[in-house]
Amino acid sequence: MMDKPRRVCPACGFVYFTDPKVGVGVLVVQGEEVLLVRRLMNPERGKWSLPAGFLDHGEDPQETAAREVWEETHLRVAIDGLVDVYYNPPAGAGGASVFILYYGHVVDGELQAGDDADAAAFFHLNALPELAFRSTQEAIARWQTRVPPP
């Protein structure tokens, strides 16, 4: 393993770690349709993504995933399993992130956009809108072809 330069306080020796942000999301599928939200904010404003958001300190990733679906779609979901974990390298001024994606299914609620989404809808796999984020694109492509994670 190669040595990486680290920011270190010259007075006390404290090492400042630039940990990546952790995002979580849910791939919610009903029949041949997938749940997507249209982003109100950058990055990728106006494009569609899976419901997702950042993990809060002390929060369980599965709870975060279900919370984000609720905040962005007003649907309650149950988490059924792990799809995959993605690494998003740093881009522009933003730092790197790790994205944990779960499978889930709707248990309650009425579809309505909320929080940082201005639209929420189920889309047929043959009629997808413009998608944001490599992780969303890869997860949906895998679902379309029914390829299991590596």
Short mmCIF file of C-alpha atoms in Angstrom, two decimals, residues 10-137:
data_model
loop_
_atom_site.label_atom_id
_atom_site.label_comp_id
_atom_site.label_asym_id
_atom_site.label_seq_id
_atom_site.Cartn_x
_atom_site.Cartn_y
_atom_site.Cartn_z
CA PRO A 10 2.34 20.56 13.34
CA ALA A 11 1.68 21.54 16.97
CA CYS A 12 0.03 18.37 18.27
CA GLY A 13 0.37 15.74 15.52
CA PHE A 14 -3.42 15.32 15.06
CA VAL A 15 -4.12 13.69 11.68
CA TYR A 16 -7.05 15.22 9.82
CA PHE A 17 -8.82 12.46 7.89
CA THR A 18 -10.91 13.53 4.92
CA ASP A 19 -13.49 10.76 5.20
CA PRO A 20 -15.93 10.36 2.31
CA LYS A 21 -19.61 11.11 2.75
CA VAL A 22 -21.85 8.03 2.89
CA GLY A 23 -25.03 8.07 0.83
CA VAL A 24 -27.78 5.46 0.86
CA GLY A 25 -30.67 4.78 -1.48
CA VAL A 26 -33.33 2.28 -2.40
CA LEU A 27 -34.14 0.54 -5.67
CA VAL A 28 -37.93 0.18 -5.46
CA VAL A 29 -39.40 -1.94 -8.24
CA GLN A 30 -43.06 -2.69 -8.94
CA GLY A 31 -43.51 -5.12 -11.80
CA GLU A 32 -41.50 -3.66 -14.69
CA GLU A 33 -41.34 -0.16 -13.18
CA VAL A 34 -38.75 1.55 -10.99
CA LEU A 35 -39.31 4.45 -8.57
CA LEU A 36 -37.38 7.61 -9.48
CA VAL A 37 -37.26 11.19 -8.22
CA ARG A 38 -36.34 14.33 -10.16
CA ARG A 39 -33.62 16.30 -8.41
CA LEU A 40 -34.21 19.90 -7.35
CA MET A 41 -30.58 20.56 -6.47
CA ASN A 42 -27.13 20.08 -7.93
CA PRO A 43 -25.36 17.92 -8.64
CA GLU A 44 -27.42 16.62 -11.57
CA ARG A 45 -30.33 19.04 -11.03
CA GLY A 46 -33.33 18.18 -13.23
CA LYS A 47 -32.22 14.60 -13.82
CA TRP A 48 -33.84 11.55 -12.27
CA SER A 49 -32.31 9.32 -9.62
CA LEU A 50 -33.22 6.65 -7.14
CA PRO A 51 -34.51 8.06 -3.82
CA ALA A 52 -31.38 8.61 -1.75
CA GLY A 53 -29.55 10.84 0.69
CA PHE A 54 -26.70 11.12 3.14
CA LEU A 55 -26.31 9.05 6.28
CA ASP A 56 -26.64 11.12 9.47
CA HIS A 57 -24.20 10.58 12.34
CA GLY A 58 -25.30 7.58 14.43
CA GLU A 59 -28.01 6.53 11.95
CA ASP A 60 -28.40 2.96 10.67
CA PRO A 61 -27.97 2.92 6.85
CA GLN A 62 -31.20 0.95 6.32
CA GLU A 63 -33.12 3.48 8.43
CA THR A 64 -31.57 6.29 6.40
CA ALA A 65 -32.61 4.59 3.17
CA ALA A 66 -36.23 4.19 4.29
CA ARG A 67 -36.27 7.78 5.66
CA GLU A 68 -35.00 9.20 2.38
CA VAL A 69 -37.67 7.35 0.37
CA TRP A 70 -40.33 8.76 2.72
CA GLU A 71 -38.96 12.32 2.55
CA GLU A 72 -38.68 12.32 -1.25
CA THR A 73 -41.79 10.30 -2.22
CA HIS A 74 -44.13 10.00 0.80
CA LEU A 75 -43.94 6.22 0.41
CA ARG A 76 -42.98 3.91 3.27
CA VAL A 77 -40.73 1.06 2.22
CA ALA A 78 -39.39 -2.11 3.76
CA ILE A 79 -35.76 -2.89 2.99
CA ASP A 80 -35.34 -6.34 1.42
CA GLY A 81 -31.59 -6.56 0.88
CA LEU A 82 -28.41 -5.04 -0.46
CA VAL A 83 -27.99 -4.28 -4.17
CA ASP A 84 -24.38 -3.08 -4.06
CA VAL A 85 -21.94 -0.53 -2.68
CA TYR A 86 -20.60 2.10 -5.09
CA TYR A 87 -17.62 4.45 -4.90
CA ASN A 88 -18.01 7.89 -6.43
CA PRO A 89 -14.60 9.56 -6.83
CA PRO A 90 -14.17 13.26 -6.05
CA ALA A 91 -15.57 15.60 -8.68
CA GLY A 92 -15.02 19.34 -8.80
CA ALA A 93 -15.13 20.89 -5.34
CA GLY A 94 -17.02 17.92 -3.88
CA GLY A 95 -15.38 15.10 -2.02
CA ALA A 96 -15.59 11.40 -2.63
CA SER A 97 -18.59 9.42 -1.51
CA VAL A 98 -19.58 5.86 -0.84
CA PHE A 99 -23.13 4.92 -1.89
CA ILE A 100 -24.97 1.96 -0.34
CA LEU A 101 -27.95 0.81 -2.41
CA TYR A 102 -30.70 -1.45 -1.07
CA TYR A 103 -33.66 -3.25 -2.61
CA GLY A 104 -37.02 -2.37 -1.08
CA HIS A 105 -40.75 -2.58 -1.59
CA VAL A 106 -43.61 -0.17 -0.85
CA VAL A 107 -45.66 -0.96 2.25
CA ASP A 108 -47.70 2.24 2.61
CA GLY A 109 -48.17 5.80 1.46
CA GLU A 110 -49.34 7.80 -1.52
CA LEU A 111 -46.77 8.84 -4.12
CA GLN A 112 -46.01 12.56 -3.90
CA ALA A 113 -42.72 14.41 -4.39
CA GLY A 114 -41.19 16.05 -1.36
CA ASP A 115 -37.97 17.34 0.23
CA ASP A 116 -35.35 17.89 -2.48
CA ALA A 117 -37.35 16.22 -5.29
CA ASP A 118 -39.80 18.16 -7.45
CA ALA A 119 -41.32 15.03 -8.99
CA ALA A 120 -41.58 11.35 -8.14
CA ALA A 121 -42.89 8.59 -10.38
CA PHE A 122 -42.61 4.97 -11.40
CA PHE A 123 -41.07 4.50 -14.87
CA HIS A 124 -41.21 1.45 -17.12
CA LEU A 125 -37.77 0.03 -17.87
CA ASN A 126 -38.27 0.81 -21.58
CA ALA A 127 -39.25 4.45 -20.95
CA LEU A 128 -36.69 5.85 -18.53
CA PRO A 129 -36.00 9.59 -18.27
CA GLU A 130 -32.50 11.11 -18.22
CA LEU A 131 -30.76 9.50 -15.25
CA ALA A 132 -28.33 11.12 -12.82
CA PHE A 133 -25.33 9.41 -11.26
CA ARG A 134 -23.34 6.41 -12.40
CA SER A 135 -24.63 4.34 -9.47
CA THR A 136 -28.26 4.92 -10.50
CA GLN A 137 -27.46 4.09 -14.12
#
